[in-house]
Short mmCIF file of C-alpha atoms and ligand atoms in Angstrom, two decimals:
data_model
loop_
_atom_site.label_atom_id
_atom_site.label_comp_id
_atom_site.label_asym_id
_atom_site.label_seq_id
_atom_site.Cartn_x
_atom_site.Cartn_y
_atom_site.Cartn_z
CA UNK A 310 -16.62 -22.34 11.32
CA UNK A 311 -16.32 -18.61 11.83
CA UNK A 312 -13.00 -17.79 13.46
CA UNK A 313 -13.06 -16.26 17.23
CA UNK A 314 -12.54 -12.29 17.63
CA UNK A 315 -9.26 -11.56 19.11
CA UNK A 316 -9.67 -10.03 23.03
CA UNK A 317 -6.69 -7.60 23.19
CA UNK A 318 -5.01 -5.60 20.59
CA UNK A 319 -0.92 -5.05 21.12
CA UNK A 320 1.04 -2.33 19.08
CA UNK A 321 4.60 -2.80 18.86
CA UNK A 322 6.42 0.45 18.00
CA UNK A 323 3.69 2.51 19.57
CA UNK A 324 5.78 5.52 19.95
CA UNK A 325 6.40 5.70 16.27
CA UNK A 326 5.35 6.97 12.93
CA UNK A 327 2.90 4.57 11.64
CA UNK A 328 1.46 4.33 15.07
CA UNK A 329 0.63 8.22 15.38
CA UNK A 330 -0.46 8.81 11.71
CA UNK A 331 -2.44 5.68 11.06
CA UNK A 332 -3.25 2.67 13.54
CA UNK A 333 -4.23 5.18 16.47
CA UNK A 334 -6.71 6.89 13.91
CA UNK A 335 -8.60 3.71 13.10
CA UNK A 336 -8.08 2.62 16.35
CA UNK A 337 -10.38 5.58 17.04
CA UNK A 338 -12.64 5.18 14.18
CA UNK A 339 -13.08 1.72 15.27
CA UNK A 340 -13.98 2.42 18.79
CA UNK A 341 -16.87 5.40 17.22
CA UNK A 342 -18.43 3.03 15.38
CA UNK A 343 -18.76 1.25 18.20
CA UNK A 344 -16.95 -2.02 17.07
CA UNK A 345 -13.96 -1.79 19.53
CA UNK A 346 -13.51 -1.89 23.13
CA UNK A 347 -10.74 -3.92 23.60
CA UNK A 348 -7.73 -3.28 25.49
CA UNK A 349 -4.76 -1.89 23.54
CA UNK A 350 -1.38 -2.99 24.69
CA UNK A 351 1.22 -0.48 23.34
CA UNK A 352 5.46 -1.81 23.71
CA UNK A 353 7.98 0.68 22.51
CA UNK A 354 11.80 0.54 23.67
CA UNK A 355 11.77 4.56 24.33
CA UNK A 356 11.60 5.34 28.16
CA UNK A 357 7.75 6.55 28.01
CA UNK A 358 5.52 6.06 30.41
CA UNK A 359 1.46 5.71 29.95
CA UNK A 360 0.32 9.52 30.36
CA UNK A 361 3.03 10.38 27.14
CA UNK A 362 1.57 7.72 25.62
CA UNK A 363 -1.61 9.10 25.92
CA UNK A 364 -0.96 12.18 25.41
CA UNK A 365 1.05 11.02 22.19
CA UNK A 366 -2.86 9.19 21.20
CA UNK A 367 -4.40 12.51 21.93
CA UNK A 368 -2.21 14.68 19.45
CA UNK A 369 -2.46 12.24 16.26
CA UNK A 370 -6.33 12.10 16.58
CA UNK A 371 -7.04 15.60 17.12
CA UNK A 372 -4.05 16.16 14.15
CA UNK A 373 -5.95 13.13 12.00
CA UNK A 374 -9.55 14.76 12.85
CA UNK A 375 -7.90 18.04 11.51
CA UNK A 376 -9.06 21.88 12.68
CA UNK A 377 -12.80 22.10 12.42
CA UNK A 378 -13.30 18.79 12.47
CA UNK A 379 -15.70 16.66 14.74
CA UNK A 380 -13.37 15.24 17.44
CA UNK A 381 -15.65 12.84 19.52
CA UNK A 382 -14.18 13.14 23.10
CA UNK A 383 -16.13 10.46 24.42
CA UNK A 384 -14.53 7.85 21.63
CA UNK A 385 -11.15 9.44 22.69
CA UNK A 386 -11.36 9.11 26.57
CA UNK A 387 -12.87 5.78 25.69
CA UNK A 388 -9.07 4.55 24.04
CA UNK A 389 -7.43 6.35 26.20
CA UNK A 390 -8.65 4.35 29.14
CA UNK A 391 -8.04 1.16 27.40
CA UNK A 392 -4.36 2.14 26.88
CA UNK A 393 -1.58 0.45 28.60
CA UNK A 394 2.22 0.47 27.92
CA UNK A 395 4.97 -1.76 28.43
CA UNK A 396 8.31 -0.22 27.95
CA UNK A 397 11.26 -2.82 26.90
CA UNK A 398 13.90 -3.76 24.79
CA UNK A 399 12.80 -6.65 22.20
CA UNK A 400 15.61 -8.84 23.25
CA UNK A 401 14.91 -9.02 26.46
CA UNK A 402 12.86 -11.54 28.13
CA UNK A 403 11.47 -9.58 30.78
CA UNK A 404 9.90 -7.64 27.87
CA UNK A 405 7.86 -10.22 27.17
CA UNK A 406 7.14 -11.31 30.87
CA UNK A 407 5.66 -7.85 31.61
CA UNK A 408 3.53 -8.14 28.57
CA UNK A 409 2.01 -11.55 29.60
CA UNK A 410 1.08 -9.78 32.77
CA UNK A 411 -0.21 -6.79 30.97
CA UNK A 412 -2.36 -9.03 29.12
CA UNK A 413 -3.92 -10.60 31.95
CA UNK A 414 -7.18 -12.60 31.07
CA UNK A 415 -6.84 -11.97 27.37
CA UNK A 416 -5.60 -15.51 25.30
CA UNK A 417 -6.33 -14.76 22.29
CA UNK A 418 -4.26 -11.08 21.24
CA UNK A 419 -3.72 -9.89 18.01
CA UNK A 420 0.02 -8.40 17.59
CA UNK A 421 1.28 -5.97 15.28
CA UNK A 422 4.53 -5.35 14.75
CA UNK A 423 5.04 -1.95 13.40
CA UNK A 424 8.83 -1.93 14.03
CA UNK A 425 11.43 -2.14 12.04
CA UNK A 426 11.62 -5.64 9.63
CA UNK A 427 15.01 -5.90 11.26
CA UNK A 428 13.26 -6.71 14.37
CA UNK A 429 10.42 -8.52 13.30
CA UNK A 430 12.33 -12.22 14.26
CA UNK A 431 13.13 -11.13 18.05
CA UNK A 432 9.68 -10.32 18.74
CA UNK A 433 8.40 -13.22 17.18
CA UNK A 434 10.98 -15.69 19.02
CA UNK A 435 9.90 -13.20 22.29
CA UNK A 436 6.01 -14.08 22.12
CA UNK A 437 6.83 -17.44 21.10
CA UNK A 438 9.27 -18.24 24.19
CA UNK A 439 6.83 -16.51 26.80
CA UNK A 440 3.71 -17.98 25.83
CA UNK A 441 2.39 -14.82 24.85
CA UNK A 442 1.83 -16.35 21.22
CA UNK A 443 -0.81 -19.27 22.18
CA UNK A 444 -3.95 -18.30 20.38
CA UNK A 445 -2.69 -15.51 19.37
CA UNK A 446 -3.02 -13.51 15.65
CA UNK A 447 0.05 -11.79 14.00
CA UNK A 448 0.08 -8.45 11.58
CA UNK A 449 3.42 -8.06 9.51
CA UNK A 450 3.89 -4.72 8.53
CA UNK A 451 5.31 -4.40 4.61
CA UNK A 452 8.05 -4.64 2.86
CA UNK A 453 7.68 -8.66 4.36
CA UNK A 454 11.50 -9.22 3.90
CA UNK A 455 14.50 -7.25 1.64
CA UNK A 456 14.32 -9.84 -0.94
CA UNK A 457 12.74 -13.13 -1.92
CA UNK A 458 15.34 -15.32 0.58
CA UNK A 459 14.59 -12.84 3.48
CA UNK A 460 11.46 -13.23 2.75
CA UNK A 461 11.15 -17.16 2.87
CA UNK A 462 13.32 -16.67 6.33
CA UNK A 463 10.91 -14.33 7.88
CA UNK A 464 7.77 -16.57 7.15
CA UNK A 465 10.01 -19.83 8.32
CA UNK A 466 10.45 -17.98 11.68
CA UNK A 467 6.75 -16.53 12.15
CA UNK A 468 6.03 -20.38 11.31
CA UNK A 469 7.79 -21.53 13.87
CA UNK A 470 4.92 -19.68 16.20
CA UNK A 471 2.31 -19.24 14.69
CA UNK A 472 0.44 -21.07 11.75
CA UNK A 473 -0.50 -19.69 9.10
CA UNK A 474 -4.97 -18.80 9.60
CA UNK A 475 -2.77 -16.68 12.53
CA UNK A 476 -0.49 -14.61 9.94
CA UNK A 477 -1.88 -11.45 8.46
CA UNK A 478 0.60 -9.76 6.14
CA UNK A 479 -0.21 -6.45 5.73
CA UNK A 480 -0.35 -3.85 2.68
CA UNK A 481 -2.53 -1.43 3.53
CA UNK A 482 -3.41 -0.74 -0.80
CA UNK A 483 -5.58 -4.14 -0.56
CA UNK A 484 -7.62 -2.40 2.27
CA UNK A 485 -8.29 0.59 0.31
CA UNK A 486 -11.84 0.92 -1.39
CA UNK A 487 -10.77 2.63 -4.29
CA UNK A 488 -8.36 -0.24 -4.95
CA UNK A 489 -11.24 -2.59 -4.68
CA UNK A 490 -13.32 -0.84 -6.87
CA UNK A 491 -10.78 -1.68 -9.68
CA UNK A 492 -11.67 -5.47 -9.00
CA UNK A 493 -15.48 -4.17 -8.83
CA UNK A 494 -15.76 -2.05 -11.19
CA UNK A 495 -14.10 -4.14 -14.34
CA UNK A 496 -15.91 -7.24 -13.09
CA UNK A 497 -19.39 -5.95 -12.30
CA UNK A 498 -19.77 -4.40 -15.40
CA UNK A 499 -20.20 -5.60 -19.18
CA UNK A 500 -18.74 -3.01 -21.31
CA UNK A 501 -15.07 -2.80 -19.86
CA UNK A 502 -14.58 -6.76 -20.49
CA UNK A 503 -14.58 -6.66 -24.50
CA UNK A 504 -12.00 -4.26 -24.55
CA UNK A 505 -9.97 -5.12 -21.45
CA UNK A 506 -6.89 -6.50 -23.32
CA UNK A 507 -4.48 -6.30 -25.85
CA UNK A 508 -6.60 -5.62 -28.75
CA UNK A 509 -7.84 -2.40 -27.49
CA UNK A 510 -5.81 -1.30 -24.49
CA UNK A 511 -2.63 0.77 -25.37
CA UNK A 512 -1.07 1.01 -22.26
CA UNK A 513 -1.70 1.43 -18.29
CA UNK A 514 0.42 3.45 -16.19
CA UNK A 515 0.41 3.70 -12.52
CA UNK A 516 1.44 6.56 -10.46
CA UNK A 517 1.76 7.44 -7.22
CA UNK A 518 3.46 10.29 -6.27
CA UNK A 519 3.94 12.32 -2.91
CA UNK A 520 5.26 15.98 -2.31
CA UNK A 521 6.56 15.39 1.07
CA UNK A 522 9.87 14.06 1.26
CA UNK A 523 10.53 11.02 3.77
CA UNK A 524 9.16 13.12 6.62
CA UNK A 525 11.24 12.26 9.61
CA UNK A 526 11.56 8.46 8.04
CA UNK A 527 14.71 8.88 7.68
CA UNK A 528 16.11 5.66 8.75
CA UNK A 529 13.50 3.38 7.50
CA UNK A 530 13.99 4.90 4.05
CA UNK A 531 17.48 4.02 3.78
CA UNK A 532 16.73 -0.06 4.40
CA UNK A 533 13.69 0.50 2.04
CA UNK A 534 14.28 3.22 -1.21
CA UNK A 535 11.18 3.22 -3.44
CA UNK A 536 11.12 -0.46 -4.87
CA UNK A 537 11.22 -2.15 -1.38
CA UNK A 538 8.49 0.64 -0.17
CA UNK A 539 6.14 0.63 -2.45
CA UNK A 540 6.69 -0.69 -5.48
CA UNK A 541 7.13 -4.75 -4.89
CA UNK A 542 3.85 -4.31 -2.67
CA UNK A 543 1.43 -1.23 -3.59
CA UNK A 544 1.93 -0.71 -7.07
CA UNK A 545 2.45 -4.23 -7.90
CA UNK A 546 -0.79 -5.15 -6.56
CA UNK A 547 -2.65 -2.74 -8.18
CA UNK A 548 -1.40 -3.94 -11.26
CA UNK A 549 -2.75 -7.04 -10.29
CA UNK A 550 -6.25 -5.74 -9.77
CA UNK A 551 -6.01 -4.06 -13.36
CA UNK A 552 -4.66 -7.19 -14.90
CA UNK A 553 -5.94 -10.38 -13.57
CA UNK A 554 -8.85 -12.79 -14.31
CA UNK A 555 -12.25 -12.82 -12.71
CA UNK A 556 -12.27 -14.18 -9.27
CA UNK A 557 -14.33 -16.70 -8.40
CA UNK A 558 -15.62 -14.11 -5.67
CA UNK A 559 -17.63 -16.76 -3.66
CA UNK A 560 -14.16 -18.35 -2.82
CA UNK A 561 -12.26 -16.11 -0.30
CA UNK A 562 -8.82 -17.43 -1.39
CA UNK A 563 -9.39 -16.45 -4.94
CA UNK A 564 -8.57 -13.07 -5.48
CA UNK A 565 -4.65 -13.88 -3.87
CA UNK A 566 -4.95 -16.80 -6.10
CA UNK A 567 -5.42 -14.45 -9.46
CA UNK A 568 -2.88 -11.85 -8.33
CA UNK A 569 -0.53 -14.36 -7.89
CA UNK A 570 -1.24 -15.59 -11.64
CA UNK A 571 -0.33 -12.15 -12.33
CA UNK A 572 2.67 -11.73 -10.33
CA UNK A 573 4.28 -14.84 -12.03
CA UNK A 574 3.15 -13.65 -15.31
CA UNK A 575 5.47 -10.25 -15.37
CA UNK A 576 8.90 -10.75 -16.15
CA UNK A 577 11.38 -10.33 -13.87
CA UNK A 578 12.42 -6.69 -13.99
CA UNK A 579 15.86 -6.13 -16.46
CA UNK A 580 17.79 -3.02 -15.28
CA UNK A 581 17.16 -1.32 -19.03
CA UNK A 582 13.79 -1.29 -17.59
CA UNK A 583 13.79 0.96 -14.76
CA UNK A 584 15.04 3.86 -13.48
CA UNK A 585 15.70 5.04 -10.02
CA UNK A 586 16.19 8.53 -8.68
CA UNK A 587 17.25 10.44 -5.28
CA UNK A 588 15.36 14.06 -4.73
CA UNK A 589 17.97 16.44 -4.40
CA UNK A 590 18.52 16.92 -0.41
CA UNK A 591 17.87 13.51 0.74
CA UNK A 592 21.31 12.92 1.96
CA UNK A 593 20.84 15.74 4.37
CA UNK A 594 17.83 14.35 5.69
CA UNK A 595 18.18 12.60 9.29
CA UNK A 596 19.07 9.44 9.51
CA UNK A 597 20.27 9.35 6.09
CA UNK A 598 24.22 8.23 4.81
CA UNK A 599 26.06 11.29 2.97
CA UNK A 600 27.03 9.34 -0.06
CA UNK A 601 23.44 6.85 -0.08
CA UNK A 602 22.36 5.67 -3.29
CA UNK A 603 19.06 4.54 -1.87
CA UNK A 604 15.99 5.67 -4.26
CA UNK A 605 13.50 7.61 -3.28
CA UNK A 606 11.79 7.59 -6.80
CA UNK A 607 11.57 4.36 -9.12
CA UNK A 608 9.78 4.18 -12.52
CA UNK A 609 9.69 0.75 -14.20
CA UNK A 610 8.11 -1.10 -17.33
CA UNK A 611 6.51 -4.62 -17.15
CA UNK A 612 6.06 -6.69 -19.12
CA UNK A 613 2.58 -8.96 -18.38
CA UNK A 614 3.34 -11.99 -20.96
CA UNK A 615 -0.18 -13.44 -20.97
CA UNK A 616 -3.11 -13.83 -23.79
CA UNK A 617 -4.69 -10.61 -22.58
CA UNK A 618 -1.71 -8.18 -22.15
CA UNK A 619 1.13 -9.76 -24.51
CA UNK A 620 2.41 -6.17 -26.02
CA UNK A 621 0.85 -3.67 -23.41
CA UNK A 622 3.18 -1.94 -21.82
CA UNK A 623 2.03 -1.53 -17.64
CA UNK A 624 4.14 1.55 -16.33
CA UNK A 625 4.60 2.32 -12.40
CA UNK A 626 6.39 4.96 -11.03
CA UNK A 627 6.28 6.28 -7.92
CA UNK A 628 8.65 9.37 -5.91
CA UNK A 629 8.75 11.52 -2.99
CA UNK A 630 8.93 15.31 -3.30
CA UNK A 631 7.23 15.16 -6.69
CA UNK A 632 5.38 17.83 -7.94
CA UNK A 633 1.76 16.46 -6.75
CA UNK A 634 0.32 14.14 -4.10
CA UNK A 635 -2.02 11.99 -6.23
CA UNK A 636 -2.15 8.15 -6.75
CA UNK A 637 -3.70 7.21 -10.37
CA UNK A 638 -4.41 4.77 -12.59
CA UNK A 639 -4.23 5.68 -16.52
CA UNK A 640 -5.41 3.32 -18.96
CA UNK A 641 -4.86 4.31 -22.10
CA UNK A 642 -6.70 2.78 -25.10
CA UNK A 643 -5.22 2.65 -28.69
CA UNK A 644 -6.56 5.00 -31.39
CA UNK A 645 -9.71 4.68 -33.62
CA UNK A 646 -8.65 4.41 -37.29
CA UNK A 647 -10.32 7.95 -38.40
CA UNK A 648 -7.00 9.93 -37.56
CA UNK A 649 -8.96 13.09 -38.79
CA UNK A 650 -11.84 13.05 -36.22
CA UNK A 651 -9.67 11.99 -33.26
CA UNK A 652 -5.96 13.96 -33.33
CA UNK A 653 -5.04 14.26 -30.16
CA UNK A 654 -5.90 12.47 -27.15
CA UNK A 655 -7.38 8.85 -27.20
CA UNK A 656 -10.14 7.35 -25.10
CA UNK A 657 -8.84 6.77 -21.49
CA UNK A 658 -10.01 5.60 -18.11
CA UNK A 659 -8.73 7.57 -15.16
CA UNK A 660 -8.79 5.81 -11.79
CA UNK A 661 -7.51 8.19 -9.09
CA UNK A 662 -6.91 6.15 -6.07
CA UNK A 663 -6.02 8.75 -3.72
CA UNK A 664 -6.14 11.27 -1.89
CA UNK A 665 -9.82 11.68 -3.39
CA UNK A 666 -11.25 9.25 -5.36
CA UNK A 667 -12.41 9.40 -9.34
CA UNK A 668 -13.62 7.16 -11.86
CA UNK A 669 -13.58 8.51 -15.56
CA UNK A 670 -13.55 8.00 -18.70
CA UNK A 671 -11.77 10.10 -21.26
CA UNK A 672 -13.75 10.29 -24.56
CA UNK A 673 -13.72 13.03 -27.96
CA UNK A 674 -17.19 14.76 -29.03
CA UNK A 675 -17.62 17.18 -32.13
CA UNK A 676 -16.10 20.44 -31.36
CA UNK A 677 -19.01 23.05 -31.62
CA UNK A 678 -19.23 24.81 -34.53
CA UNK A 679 -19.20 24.64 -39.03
CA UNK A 680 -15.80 21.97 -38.80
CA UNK A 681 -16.21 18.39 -38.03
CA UNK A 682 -13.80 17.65 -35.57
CA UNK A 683 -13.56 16.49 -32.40
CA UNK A 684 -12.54 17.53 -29.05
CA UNK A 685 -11.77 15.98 -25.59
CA UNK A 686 -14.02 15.66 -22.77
CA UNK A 687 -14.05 13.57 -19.52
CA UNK A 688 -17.07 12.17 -17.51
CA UNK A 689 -16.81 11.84 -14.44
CA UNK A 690 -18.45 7.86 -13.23
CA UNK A 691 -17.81 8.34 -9.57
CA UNK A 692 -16.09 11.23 -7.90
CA UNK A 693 -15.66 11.22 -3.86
CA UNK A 694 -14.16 14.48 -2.78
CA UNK A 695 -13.14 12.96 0.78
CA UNK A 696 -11.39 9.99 -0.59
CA UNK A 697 -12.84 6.86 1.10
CA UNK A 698 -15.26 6.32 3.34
CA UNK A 699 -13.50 4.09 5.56
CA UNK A 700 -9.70 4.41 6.03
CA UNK A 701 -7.51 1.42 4.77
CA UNK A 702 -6.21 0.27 8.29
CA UNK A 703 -9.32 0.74 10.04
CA UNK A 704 -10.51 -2.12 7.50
CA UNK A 705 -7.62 -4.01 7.85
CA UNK A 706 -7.65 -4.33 11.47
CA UNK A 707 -10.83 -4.97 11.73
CA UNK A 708 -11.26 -7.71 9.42
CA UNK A 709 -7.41 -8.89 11.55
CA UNK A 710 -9.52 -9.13 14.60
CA UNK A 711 -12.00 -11.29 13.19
CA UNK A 712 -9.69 -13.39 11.48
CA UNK A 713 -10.37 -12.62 7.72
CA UNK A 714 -7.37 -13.24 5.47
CA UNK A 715 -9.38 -11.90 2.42
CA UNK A 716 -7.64 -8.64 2.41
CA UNK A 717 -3.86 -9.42 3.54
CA UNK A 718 -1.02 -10.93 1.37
CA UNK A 719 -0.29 -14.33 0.76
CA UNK A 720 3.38 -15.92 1.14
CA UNK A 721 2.77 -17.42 -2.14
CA UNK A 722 1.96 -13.14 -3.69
CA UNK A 723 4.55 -11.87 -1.64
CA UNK A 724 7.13 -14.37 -2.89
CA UNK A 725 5.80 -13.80 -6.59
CA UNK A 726 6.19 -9.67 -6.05
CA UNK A 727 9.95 -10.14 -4.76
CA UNK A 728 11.20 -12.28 -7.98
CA UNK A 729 9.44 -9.43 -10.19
CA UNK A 730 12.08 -6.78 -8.37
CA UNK A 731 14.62 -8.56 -7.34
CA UNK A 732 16.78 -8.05 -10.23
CA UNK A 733 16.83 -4.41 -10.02
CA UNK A 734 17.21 -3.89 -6.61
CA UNK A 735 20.33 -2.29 -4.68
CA UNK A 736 22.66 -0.14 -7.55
CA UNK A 737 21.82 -2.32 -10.43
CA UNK A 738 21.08 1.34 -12.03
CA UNK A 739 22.55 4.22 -11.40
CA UNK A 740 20.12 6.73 -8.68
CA UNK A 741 19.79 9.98 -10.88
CA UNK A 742 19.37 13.40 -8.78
CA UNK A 743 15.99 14.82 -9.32
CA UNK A 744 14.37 18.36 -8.43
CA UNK A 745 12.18 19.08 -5.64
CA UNK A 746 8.54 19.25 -6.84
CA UNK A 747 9.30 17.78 -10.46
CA UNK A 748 8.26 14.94 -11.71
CA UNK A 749 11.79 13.08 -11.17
CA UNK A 750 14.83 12.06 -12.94
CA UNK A 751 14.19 13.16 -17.05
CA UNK A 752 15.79 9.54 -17.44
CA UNK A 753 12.37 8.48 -16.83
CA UNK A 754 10.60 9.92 -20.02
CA UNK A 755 12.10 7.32 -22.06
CA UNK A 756 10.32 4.51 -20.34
CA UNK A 757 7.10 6.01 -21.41
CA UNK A 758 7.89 7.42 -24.90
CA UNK A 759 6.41 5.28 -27.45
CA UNK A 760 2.82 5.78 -25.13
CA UNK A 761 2.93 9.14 -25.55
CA UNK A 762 4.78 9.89 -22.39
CA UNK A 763 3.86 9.59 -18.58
CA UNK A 764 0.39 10.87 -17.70
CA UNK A 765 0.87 13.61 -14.89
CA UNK A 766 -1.95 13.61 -12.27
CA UNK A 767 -3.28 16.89 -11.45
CA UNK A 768 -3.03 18.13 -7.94
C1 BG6 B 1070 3.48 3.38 2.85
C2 BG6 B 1070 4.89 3.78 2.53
O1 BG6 B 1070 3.35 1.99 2.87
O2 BG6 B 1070 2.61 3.90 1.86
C3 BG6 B 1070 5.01 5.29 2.46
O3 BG6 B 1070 5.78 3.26 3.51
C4 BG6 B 1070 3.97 5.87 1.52
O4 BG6 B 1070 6.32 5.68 2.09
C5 BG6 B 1070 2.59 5.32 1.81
O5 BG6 B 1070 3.98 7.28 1.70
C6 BG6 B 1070 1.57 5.72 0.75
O6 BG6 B 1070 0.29 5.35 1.17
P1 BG6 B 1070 -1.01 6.22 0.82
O7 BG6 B 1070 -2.14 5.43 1.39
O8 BG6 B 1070 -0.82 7.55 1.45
O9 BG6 B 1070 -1.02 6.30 -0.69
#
């Protein structure tokens, strides 16, 4: 049976960061393509009242829609009218009484807690003492716990309130189409399968690196660093995209139950391989400790100890304040025997995930002219200049809404991800200062040497 649509939409932490940059964007989208007209609860502990609030909504659309861009005021004035706000501390009940008012007729909300993980249990215990949690539907925002223990706690206590069809753990990478395309493209084709392994493949690194710093994030930063932000969750499910099975696709369950396979497949990480690094400047950033040793990039090895990938090393990496914004997907295949015709670079395929979106292939043709050698070229599969058509967390809270755990993580991934990191994390290894705008700590090159070195994404 096809689950119900949820009849109000709550945003915990409305008055932050992930609020303004991405969930009142696809809010928007949402309500343009017509598919939303719910009403959206926002609860924030700062003393706001509804017209900041609104005019908070009205500054990160007309930001997200950008200068010259089409900003559809009807779509706006349309959220804006469904807006309401309840102001409140989390651990206090009345909080929670003023949102079952707020919420009047609805029964069946979906809530999503884009707070702080340090708060995620109060609210939880808060909708599940005032009755607010009933029929309701639950988004967790990532990293789901520090570690795998915190993690088992924080799914004991959402169980407690809500079961699981009602849990939606976010990571906003499995919403993104260029991520699925990974799954699509290697499974709807024939020629990538033959040589989709160990006999062929070289290695496959995974970057994604940002210029901006932790822009204002301060605070969340220092709980997080780069393996808790991105690396147990993003990167590692990408790898799992490049390096699973086929999915049985008619099952819905499947493709968690193949990135899991992969998750438990990579060895726990060993501190020899990884390194971590801190952009010079980040302890002056707000919110951040003077002497922190919290990363803010992380490069690491894996190991994938199956029949397909036994030997291949997968390399992830990600940093802020790197020299390029640019997430991308390198796999590298191993050289043809005839040194002669192909020095230099091998065959490749480039995946660039973000912030536009390219499928390639890297292959060598006779360099023009009396000699018979060989030079590189790349053609371009698919190149989309925009990025993707739909945003990430307008897809995610859509299919949330409807009830459709395809595209959110399982406990079962989640818990996998955590025992791949969970070695390395805290000061296991030593956070080496890096340069603004380089590509991090030059203790990372040795990670990558014997593939020829880390592949650098163009801007
Ligand atoms: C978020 C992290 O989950 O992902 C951020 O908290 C990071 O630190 C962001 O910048 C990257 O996402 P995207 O979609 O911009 O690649």
């Amino acid at each position: 049976m096809k689950p119900v649509r949820s009849d109000a939409f709550v945003l915990y932490g409305v008055t932050g960061d992930l609020a303004y940059k991405k969930i009142f964007p696809a809010l928007y989208a949402m309500v343009r393509r017509g598919g939303f007209d719910l009403p959206v609860i926002g609860v924030a502990r700062s003393d706001w009242n509804l017209d900041q609030l609104r005019a908070r909504l009205r500054e990160s659309i007309t930001r997200h829609v950008g200068k010259g861009g089409d900003l559809d005021r009807q779509a706006l004035s349309k959220l804006e009218a469904r807006l309401a706000f309840v102001q409140g501390d989390y651990q206090d009940a009345a909080t929670f009484r003023a949102l079952h008012r707020a919420l009047g007729e609805a029964e069946r909300p979906l809530h999503y807690l884009a707070i702080p993980p340090g708060l995620f249990a109060t609210v939880v215990e808060g909708l599940g003492a005032s009755g607010c949690a009933g029929r309701a539907r639950i988004i967790v925002e990532k990293p789901f716990g520090r570690d795998l223990a915190s993690a088992r706690a924080l799914n004991a206590t959402l169980h407690r309130v809500f079961d699981e069809r009602r849990i939606f753990r976010i990571d906003h990478y499995l919403g993104k189409e260029a991520v699925q395309n990974l799954l699509v493209f290697r499974f709807a084709n024939t020629f990538l399968e033959p040589i989709w392994n160990n006999h062929y493949v070289r290695s496959v690194q995974v970057t994604l690196a940002e210029r901006f710093g932790v822009a204002g994030r301060g605070r969340f930063y220092e709980e997080a660093g780069a393996l808790r932000d991105v690396i147990q969750n993003h990167l590692l499910q990408v790898v799992g995209f490049l390096a699973m099975e086929p999915p049985a696709l008619a099952l819905r369950e499947s493709i968690s139950d193949e990135q899991v396979k992969v998750f438990r497949l990579i060895r726990p990480l060993n501190p020899r391989n990884v390194v971590r690094g801190q952009f010079r400047g980040y302890r002056d950033e707000e919110g951040v400790a003077p002497g922190s040793t919290v990363e803010t990039f992380a490069a690491a090895r894996l190991h994938v100890d199956s029949w397909r990938w036994e030997g291949v090393p997968f390399l992830v990496r990600s940093g802020k304040r790197l020299a390029v914004t640019a997430t991308e997907v390198l796999v590298t295949l191993k050289r043809p025997p005839l040194l002669r015709l192909a020095a230099g670079e091998t065959n490749y395929l480039r995946f660039r995930l973000g912030p536009d979106v390219t499928i390639a292939i890297g292959a060598r043709v006779k360099r023009a002219g009396g000699e018979l050698t060989s030079e590189p070229i790349e053609l371009a599969i698919a190149h989309h200049p925009h990025g993707d058509a739909m945003d990430a967390y307008e897809r995610l809270l859509g299919d949330a809404l409807e009830g459709d755990p395809m595209l959110f993580a399982r406990q079962d991934t989640v818990e996998a991800a955590w025992s791949v990191v969970e070695p390395v994390l805290g000061n296991v290894t030593p956070a080496h200062e890096y340069r603004p705008g380089s590509w991090g700590p030059p203790e990372a090159e040795a990670l990558a040497a014997d593939v020829g070195g880390w592949h650098r994404p163009a801007r």
